[in-house]
Amino acid sequence: MGVIALRGVIDHPELQLTDLVVHSDTKAGRDAGELCGIAPVGVVATQDPGPMLAGDADAVVYAAAANLRPLEAVADMVSILRAGKNVVSCSVVPLVYPDAPGLDPGAFTDPLRRAALDGGVSFFTTGIDSGFANDVLPLALSGVSRVIDAVRVTEMFNYATYPDRAAVYEILGFGKPPEYAAFAAQPGIFTFGWGPVLHQLAAGLGVKIDNIEESNERIPTTESFDTPTGHVAAGTIAAMRSTLTGYVAGKPTFVVDHVTRMRDDIAPDWPQPQVSIPPKDLGYGPATGRGVYRVEIDGSPTMRCEFEMAEDHDHDLGARIAGASRMVNAIPAVCAAAPGLLSALDLPLITGAGLVRPVDGPTPDSRLVGR
């Protein structure tokens, strides 16, 4: 996400890149343009955040991985806010809706809120899921409803081409035996990360969720296969489905469903994407990387929306570009907002203003550049 957002900032006609802070030795000392596959732009990456904090940047895109270090990421962003920089991030997923019940205010929202108010700036977390496909898009569609009975959003993605091996094989537990205690499959983890999405949907529609039920299913493969990111042995986990159901007045009203596979033919009875952009043939058979978001609204009228993204026929890369671009395109609105913690409910419609132009070359894929 970070390297794609970096390219987005460089390309955006209303933004100017002033600083680049990185975590790895392999990125430090390299020009920002080189890191995202274009000509040098005169901004050199550093591991020292001091110049950025003391500089005159209006906003900082914080895209550091935070799956296993959320409190460290919060501390990083607190320091940026206190320095008077607006923050747009995708790192700590539940912060898409800072007012969600269940978020520990002492650890998460209170430090960020105090820092934002002290610095006179705003903080906004967004992305594609969460941050657009399963919250903003359903709320936009709700505007043409007469009556809403229930809202269901389903992510259906093949993670075979997702370049973060630690996330795929360690955190999600793909390619691991069924008894492996994958972090993402632990009770309460999905509720912590995506529960705020249900609460944001409810708040946007003027109701409150009474309680949330969580379920998690994992399916092993019966045969071994290879993917672009690694080997999945027979008997190890090759598909996972995590579902949250939010109840309003005792009735199941909001559902977020994540259906994740490492090969398209695993778990055929689970929801399947109906893609219109043919997936790219990467030479790995059925592990093609199909993906789509489906929004279903039961009511009057009943609606179903298929939201598909792809870059060079790679659905996973298309989703990452969309999520990173959502961050970049939100920067002007976040800078213009009142100081404090924001959700999508606090901002105007985020558009691609200024971006109408011919495509000028491929967007970088973090599989191909220094991470």
Short mmCIF file of C-alpha atoms in Angstrom, two decimals:
data_model
loop_
_atom_site.label_atom_id
_atom_site.label_comp_id
_atom_site.label_asym_id
_atom_site.label_seq_id
_atom_site.Cartn_x
_atom_site.Cartn_y
_atom_site.Cartn_z
CA MET A 1 0.00 0.00 0.00
CA GLY A 2 2.76 2.44 0.90
CA VAL A 3 4.71 2.25 -2.34
CA ILE A 4 1.49 2.60 -4.36
CA ALA A 5 0.40 5.60 -2.28
CA LEU A 6 3.85 7.12 -2.80
CA ARG A 7 3.39 6.93 -6.56
CA GLY A 8 -0.10 8.36 -6.14
CA VAL A 9 1.20 11.41 -4.26
CA ILE A 10 3.95 12.00 -6.84
CA ASP A 11 1.47 11.78 -9.72
CA HIS A 12 -1.30 13.85 -8.11
CA PRO A 13 -1.49 17.36 -9.60
CA GLU A 14 -2.67 18.95 -6.32
CA LEU A 15 -0.05 17.33 -4.05
CA GLN A 16 3.69 17.74 -3.59
CA LEU A 17 5.92 15.14 -1.97
CA THR A 18 8.18 16.72 0.66
CA ASP A 19 9.50 13.82 2.77
CA LEU A 20 9.70 10.03 2.74
CA VAL A 21 10.28 8.00 5.91
CA VAL A 22 10.94 4.26 5.55
CA HIS A 23 11.61 1.40 7.94
CA SER A 24 14.02 -0.82 6.03
CA ASP A 25 17.73 -0.47 5.30
CA THR A 26 17.11 -1.45 1.66
CA LYS A 27 14.89 1.60 1.06
CA ALA A 28 16.87 4.17 3.04
CA GLY A 29 18.99 6.51 0.92
CA ARG A 30 17.08 5.82 -2.29
CA ASP A 31 15.10 8.40 -4.25
CA ALA A 32 11.32 8.20 -3.90
CA GLY A 33 10.90 7.95 -7.66
CA GLU A 34 13.26 4.99 -7.84
CA LEU A 35 11.31 3.20 -5.09
CA CYS A 36 8.09 3.35 -7.09
CA GLY A 37 9.60 2.69 -10.50
CA ILE A 38 9.84 6.15 -12.08
CA ALA A 39 12.51 8.81 -12.61
CA PRO A 40 14.05 10.44 -9.52
CA VAL A 41 11.98 13.23 -7.97
CA GLY A 42 14.57 14.68 -5.59
CA VAL A 43 13.15 13.32 -2.32
CA VAL A 44 15.43 10.77 -0.65
CA ALA A 45 14.08 8.16 1.75
CA THR A 46 15.29 8.27 5.33
CA GLN A 47 14.75 6.23 8.47
CA ASP A 48 14.80 9.38 10.61
CA PRO A 49 11.32 10.93 11.04
CA GLY A 50 12.77 14.08 12.62
CA PRO A 51 13.04 16.21 9.45
CA MET A 52 9.52 15.24 8.42
CA LEU A 53 8.10 16.10 11.84
CA ALA A 54 9.92 19.45 11.84
CA GLY A 55 9.18 20.26 8.20
CA ASP A 56 6.31 22.06 6.55
CA ALA A 57 4.28 19.12 5.21
CA ASP A 58 0.52 19.56 5.63
CA ALA A 59 -0.28 15.85 5.74
CA VAL A 60 1.39 12.49 6.21
CA VAL A 61 0.27 9.22 4.60
CA TYR A 62 1.02 6.55 7.21
CA ALA A 63 0.98 3.11 5.57
CA ALA A 64 3.27 1.06 7.81
CA ALA A 65 2.12 -2.49 8.55
CA ALA A 66 0.33 -2.66 11.89
CA ASN A 67 -1.36 -6.07 12.04
CA LEU A 68 0.88 -7.19 14.90
CA ARG A 69 1.94 -3.75 16.18
CA PRO A 70 -1.20 -1.59 16.44
CA LEU A 71 -0.12 0.27 19.58
CA GLU A 72 3.28 1.08 18.08
CA ALA A 73 1.55 2.40 14.98
CA VAL A 74 -0.76 4.53 17.14
CA ALA A 75 2.30 5.95 18.94
CA ASP A 76 3.89 6.80 15.58
CA MET A 77 0.77 8.60 14.42
CA VAL A 78 0.37 10.44 17.74
CA SER A 79 3.83 11.95 17.24
CA ILE A 80 2.91 13.04 13.70
CA LEU A 81 -0.36 14.64 14.83
CA ARG A 82 1.36 16.47 17.69
CA ALA A 83 3.78 17.91 15.15
CA GLY A 84 0.82 19.57 13.41
CA LYS A 85 0.52 17.18 10.46
CA ASN A 86 -2.81 15.77 9.30
CA VAL A 87 -2.67 11.97 9.04
CA VAL A 88 -4.31 9.73 6.46
CA SER A 89 -3.69 6.04 7.12
CA CYS A 90 -4.68 2.47 6.29
CA SER A 91 -2.71 0.78 9.05
CA VAL A 92 -4.95 0.27 12.11
CA VAL A 93 -8.12 -1.03 10.46
CA PRO A 94 -10.68 -0.52 13.28
CA LEU A 95 -9.94 3.22 13.30
CA VAL A 96 -12.07 3.62 10.15
CA TYR A 97 -14.83 4.41 12.66
CA PRO A 98 -13.21 5.81 15.81
CA ASP A 99 -16.56 6.02 17.66
CA ALA A 100 -17.14 2.26 17.47
CA PRO A 101 -17.91 0.50 20.76
CA GLY A 102 -15.25 -2.04 21.62
CA LEU A 103 -12.26 0.12 20.73
CA ASP A 104 -10.19 0.66 23.87
CA PRO A 105 -10.23 4.47 24.11
CA GLY A 106 -7.27 4.58 26.47
CA ALA A 107 -5.07 2.69 24.03
CA PHE A 108 -6.40 3.87 20.69
CA THR A 109 -8.74 6.80 20.29
CA ASP A 110 -7.94 9.02 23.31
CA PRO A 111 -4.21 9.46 22.51
CA LEU A 112 -4.97 10.14 18.85
CA ARG A 113 -7.80 12.56 19.65
CA ARG A 114 -5.71 14.54 22.15
CA ALA A 115 -2.79 14.70 19.73
CA ALA A 116 -5.00 15.83 16.85
CA LEU A 117 -6.63 18.57 18.92
CA ASP A 118 -3.28 19.69 20.34
CA GLY A 119 -1.80 19.81 16.86
CA GLY A 120 -4.85 21.45 15.30
CA VAL A 121 -5.09 18.70 12.68
CA SER A 122 -7.23 15.72 11.65
CA PHE A 123 -6.82 11.95 11.54
CA PHE A 124 -8.52 9.64 9.03
CA THR A 125 -8.19 5.90 8.41
CA THR A 126 -9.42 4.50 5.11
CA GLY A 127 -8.61 2.00 2.38
CA ILE A 128 -10.61 -0.39 0.25
CA ASP A 129 -11.73 -2.92 2.88
CA SER A 130 -12.30 -1.29 5.22
CA GLY A 131 -12.67 2.29 4.08
CA PHE A 132 -14.72 2.04 0.92
CA ALA A 133 -16.00 -1.28 -0.46
CA ASN A 134 -17.79 -2.46 2.68
CA ASP A 135 -18.86 0.83 4.25
CA VAL A 136 -18.84 3.89 1.96
CA LEU A 137 -20.19 2.02 -1.09
CA PRO A 138 -23.16 0.43 0.77
CA LEU A 139 -24.03 3.78 2.33
CA ALA A 140 -23.95 5.45 -1.10
CA LEU A 141 -26.27 2.77 -2.48
CA SER A 142 -28.63 3.19 0.47
CA GLY A 143 -29.44 6.66 -0.80
CA VAL A 144 -31.78 5.21 -3.41
CA SER A 145 -33.65 2.96 -0.98
CA ARG A 146 -37.24 3.34 0.12
CA VAL A 147 -36.97 0.73 2.90
CA ILE A 148 -33.90 -1.18 4.10
CA ASP A 149 -34.30 -4.58 5.72
CA ALA A 150 -30.67 -5.79 5.76
CA VAL A 151 -27.26 -4.99 4.30
CA ARG A 152 -24.67 -7.62 3.42
CA VAL A 153 -21.18 -6.97 2.05
CA THR A 154 -19.01 -9.86 0.88
CA GLU A 155 -15.34 -9.81 -0.01
CA MET A 156 -14.42 -12.72 -2.29
CA PHE A 157 -10.72 -12.75 -3.07
CA ASN A 158 -8.01 -15.17 -4.04
CA TYR A 159 -4.96 -14.22 -1.97
CA ALA A 160 -2.50 -16.23 -4.05
CA THR A 161 -0.95 -13.07 -5.49
CA TYR A 162 -1.00 -10.98 -2.30
CA PRO A 163 2.68 -10.05 -1.85
CA ASP A 164 2.83 -9.92 1.97
CA ARG A 165 3.93 -13.46 2.76
CA ALA A 166 3.80 -12.90 6.52
CA ALA A 167 0.18 -11.80 6.30
CA VAL A 168 -0.87 -14.69 4.06
CA TYR A 169 1.00 -17.60 5.59
CA GLU A 170 1.48 -16.53 9.21
CA ILE A 171 -1.32 -14.13 10.17
CA LEU A 172 -4.03 -15.72 7.99
CA GLY A 173 -2.53 -19.20 8.36
CA PHE A 174 -2.75 -20.38 4.75
CA GLY A 175 -0.47 -23.31 4.02
CA LYS A 176 -0.48 -24.22 7.72
CA PRO A 177 -1.99 -27.35 9.30
CA PRO A 178 -5.53 -26.98 10.70
CA GLU A 179 -4.24 -27.04 14.28
CA TYR A 180 -2.04 -23.98 13.65
CA ALA A 181 -3.34 -21.09 15.75
CA ALA A 182 -3.52 -18.44 13.04
CA PHE A 183 -3.79 -14.93 14.45
CA ALA A 184 -6.63 -13.94 12.12
CA ALA A 185 -8.66 -16.99 13.12
CA GLN A 186 -8.52 -16.33 16.87
CA PRO A 187 -11.93 -15.55 18.44
CA GLY A 188 -12.59 -11.81 18.57
CA ILE A 189 -9.88 -10.74 16.12
CA PHE A 190 -12.24 -10.27 13.18
CA THR A 191 -14.71 -8.44 15.42
CA PHE A 192 -11.93 -6.12 16.60
CA GLY A 193 -10.83 -5.32 13.05
CA TRP A 194 -14.13 -5.21 11.18
CA GLY A 195 -16.74 -4.66 13.88
CA PRO A 196 -16.35 -0.89 13.44
CA VAL A 197 -17.51 -1.32 9.83
CA LEU A 198 -20.86 -2.64 11.08
CA HIS A 199 -21.15 0.22 13.56
CA GLN A 200 -20.34 2.79 10.84
CA LEU A 201 -22.98 1.32 8.55
CA ALA A 202 -25.50 1.45 11.39
CA ALA A 203 -24.58 5.03 12.31
CA GLY A 204 -24.84 6.11 8.69
CA LEU A 205 -28.36 4.67 8.57
CA GLY A 206 -29.44 6.10 11.94
CA VAL A 207 -29.64 2.89 14.00
CA LYS A 208 -27.52 1.17 16.65
CA ILE A 209 -26.20 -2.38 16.79
CA ASP A 210 -27.15 -4.38 19.87
CA ASN A 211 -24.55 -7.10 19.52
CA ILE A 212 -22.25 -8.76 17.00
CA GLU A 213 -21.85 -12.47 16.30
CA GLU A 214 -18.62 -13.79 14.78
CA SER A 215 -17.95 -17.02 12.91
CA ASN A 216 -14.81 -18.42 11.32
CA GLU A 217 -14.41 -21.45 9.05
CA ARG A 218 -11.22 -22.86 7.55
CA ILE A 219 -10.91 -25.54 4.88
CA PRO A 220 -7.79 -27.58 4.02
CA THR A 221 -6.87 -28.53 0.49
CA THR A 222 -6.89 -32.17 -0.57
CA GLU A 223 -3.97 -31.69 -2.95
CA SER A 224 -0.74 -29.73 -3.00
CA PHE A 225 -0.33 -26.74 -5.29
CA ASP A 226 1.95 -23.77 -5.88
CA THR A 227 1.02 -20.10 -5.94
CA PRO A 228 3.01 -17.02 -7.01
CA THR A 229 3.90 -16.44 -3.34
CA GLY A 230 4.51 -19.97 -2.04
CA HIS A 231 3.58 -23.62 -1.76
CA VAL A 232 0.35 -24.91 -0.20
CA ALA A 233 0.68 -28.57 0.81
CA ALA A 234 -2.14 -31.10 0.88
CA GLY A 235 -3.88 -31.10 4.24
CA THR A 236 -3.07 -27.45 5.00
CA ILE A 237 -5.48 -24.54 5.10
CA ALA A 238 -6.37 -23.14 1.67
CA ALA A 239 -9.59 -21.20 2.31
CA MET A 240 -10.98 -19.17 5.20
CA ARG A 241 -14.35 -17.52 5.73
CA SER A 242 -14.89 -14.95 8.49
CA THR A 243 -18.35 -13.51 9.04
CA LEU A 244 -19.70 -10.79 11.34
CA THR A 245 -23.43 -10.30 11.87
CA GLY A 246 -24.71 -7.16 13.55
CA TYR A 247 -28.12 -7.26 15.22
CA VAL A 248 -30.47 -4.28 15.47
CA ALA A 249 -33.40 -4.74 17.87
CA GLY A 250 -32.65 -8.45 17.92
CA LYS A 251 -32.74 -8.83 14.13
CA PRO A 252 -29.71 -9.67 11.93
CA THR A 253 -29.35 -6.48 9.94
CA PHE A 254 -25.73 -5.93 8.89
CA VAL A 255 -23.30 -8.62 7.68
CA VAL A 256 -19.64 -8.38 6.68
CA ASP A 257 -18.45 -11.62 5.08
CA HIS A 258 -14.85 -12.30 4.06
CA VAL A 259 -14.39 -15.31 1.75
CA THR A 260 -10.69 -15.81 1.14
CA ARG A 261 -9.07 -18.52 -0.97
CA MET A 262 -5.64 -19.52 -2.20
CA ARG A 263 -7.08 -21.25 -5.27
CA ASP A 264 -10.30 -20.46 -7.08
CA ASP A 265 -11.77 -23.95 -6.85
CA ILE A 266 -11.34 -24.37 -3.06
CA ALA A 267 -14.59 -24.23 -1.02
CA PRO A 268 -16.87 -24.16 -4.10
CA ASP A 269 -20.00 -23.93 -1.93
CA TRP A 270 -18.95 -20.59 -0.49
CA PRO A 271 -19.81 -17.38 -2.36
CA GLN A 272 -17.90 -17.08 -5.62
CA PRO A 273 -16.90 -13.93 -7.52
CA GLN A 274 -18.43 -13.43 -10.95
CA VAL A 275 -15.60 -11.51 -12.56
CA SER A 276 -15.92 -9.68 -15.86
CA ILE A 277 -12.22 -8.82 -16.16
CA PRO A 278 -10.44 -12.11 -16.97
CA PRO A 279 -7.80 -12.83 -14.31
CA LYS A 280 -4.20 -12.75 -15.43
CA ASP A 281 -2.66 -16.12 -16.29
CA LEU A 282 0.38 -16.34 -14.04
CA GLY A 283 1.16 -19.93 -14.93
CA TYR A 284 -0.17 -21.38 -11.68
CA GLY A 285 -3.34 -23.04 -12.94
CA PRO A 286 -6.46 -22.20 -10.91
CA ALA A 287 -4.54 -19.83 -8.61
CA THR A 288 -5.46 -16.84 -10.74
CA GLY A 289 -6.29 -14.20 -8.16
CA ARG A 290 -9.98 -13.60 -8.88
CA GLY A 291 -11.69 -11.07 -6.67
CA VAL A 292 -14.78 -8.92 -6.25
CA TYR A 293 -16.81 -7.09 -3.60
CA ARG A 294 -20.54 -7.72 -3.52
CA VAL A 295 -23.01 -5.39 -1.82
CA GLU A 296 -26.54 -6.70 -1.26
CA ILE A 297 -29.31 -4.57 0.21
CA ASP A 298 -32.59 -6.30 1.02
CA GLY A 299 -35.54 -3.92 1.03
CA SER A 300 -37.40 -1.79 -1.44
CA PRO A 301 -35.89 -1.89 -3.95
CA THR A 302 -33.66 -4.92 -3.41
CA MET A 303 -30.16 -4.21 -4.75
CA ARG A 304 -27.03 -6.10 -5.66
CA CYS A 305 -23.83 -4.38 -6.72
CA GLU A 306 -20.67 -6.16 -7.92
CA PHE A 307 -17.57 -4.01 -7.41
CA GLU A 308 -14.55 -5.31 -9.33
CA MET A 309 -11.06 -3.85 -9.65
CA ALA A 310 -8.02 -5.07 -11.56
CA GLU A 311 -4.65 -3.75 -12.69
CA ASP A 312 -3.22 -5.62 -15.68
CA HIS A 313 -5.86 -8.32 -14.96
CA ASP A 314 -4.57 -8.76 -11.38
CA HIS A 315 -7.55 -8.29 -9.04
CA ASP A 316 -5.43 -8.21 -5.90
CA LEU A 317 -3.17 -5.48 -7.23
CA GLY A 318 -6.24 -3.56 -8.42
CA ALA A 319 -7.67 -3.63 -4.90
CA ARG A 320 -4.42 -2.40 -3.37
CA ILE A 321 -4.21 0.44 -5.89
CA ALA A 322 -7.80 1.40 -5.07
CA GLY A 323 -7.14 1.38 -1.33
CA ALA A 324 -3.95 3.41 -1.61
CA SER A 325 -5.61 5.87 -4.00
CA ARG A 326 -8.50 6.33 -1.58
CA MET A 327 -5.96 7.52 1.01
CA VAL A 328 -4.23 9.89 -1.37
CA ASN A 329 -7.43 11.36 -2.81
CA ALA A 330 -8.77 12.01 0.71
CA ILE A 331 -5.83 14.25 1.69
CA PRO A 332 -7.36 17.61 0.61
CA ALA A 333 -10.64 16.90 2.43
CA VAL A 334 -8.85 15.76 5.58
CA CYS A 335 -6.68 18.87 5.60
CA ALA A 336 -9.79 21.03 5.24
CA ALA A 337 -11.71 19.25 8.03
CA ALA A 338 -12.05 20.41 11.63
CA PRO A 339 -9.35 19.03 13.97
CA GLY A 340 -10.04 15.63 15.52
CA LEU A 341 -10.71 12.03 14.58
CA LEU A 342 -12.68 11.51 11.38
CA SER A 343 -14.65 8.76 9.71
CA ALA A 344 -16.14 8.67 6.24
CA LEU A 345 -19.34 10.05 7.78
CA ASP A 346 -17.51 13.31 8.58
CA LEU A 347 -16.13 14.01 5.11
CA PRO A 348 -17.66 15.14 1.82
CA LEU A 349 -17.70 12.86 -1.20
CA ILE A 350 -14.09 11.96 -2.09
CA THR A 351 -13.60 12.06 -5.84
CA GLY A 352 -10.69 11.74 -8.25
CA ALA A 353 -10.62 15.46 -8.97
CA GLY A 354 -7.65 16.37 -11.15
CA LEU A 355 -6.96 12.78 -12.17
CA VAL A 356 -8.55 12.74 -15.64
CA ARG A 357 -5.61 12.04 -17.94
CA PRO A 358 -4.14 9.18 -20.00
CA VAL A 359 -2.57 6.35 -18.03
CA ASP A 360 1.18 7.09 -18.10
CA GLY A 361 2.70 3.72 -17.30
CA PRO A 362 2.17 0.87 -14.86
CA THR A 363 1.49 1.44 -11.21
CA PRO A 364 4.21 -0.18 -9.07
CA ASP A 365 3.54 -3.56 -7.55
CA SER A 366 5.34 -4.04 -4.24
CA ARG A 367 6.31 -7.52 -5.40
CA LEU A 368 8.68 -5.87 -7.85
CA VAL A 369 10.25 -3.05 -5.86
CA GLY A 370 12.17 -2.81 -2.59
CA ARG A 371 9.81 -3.40 0.30
#
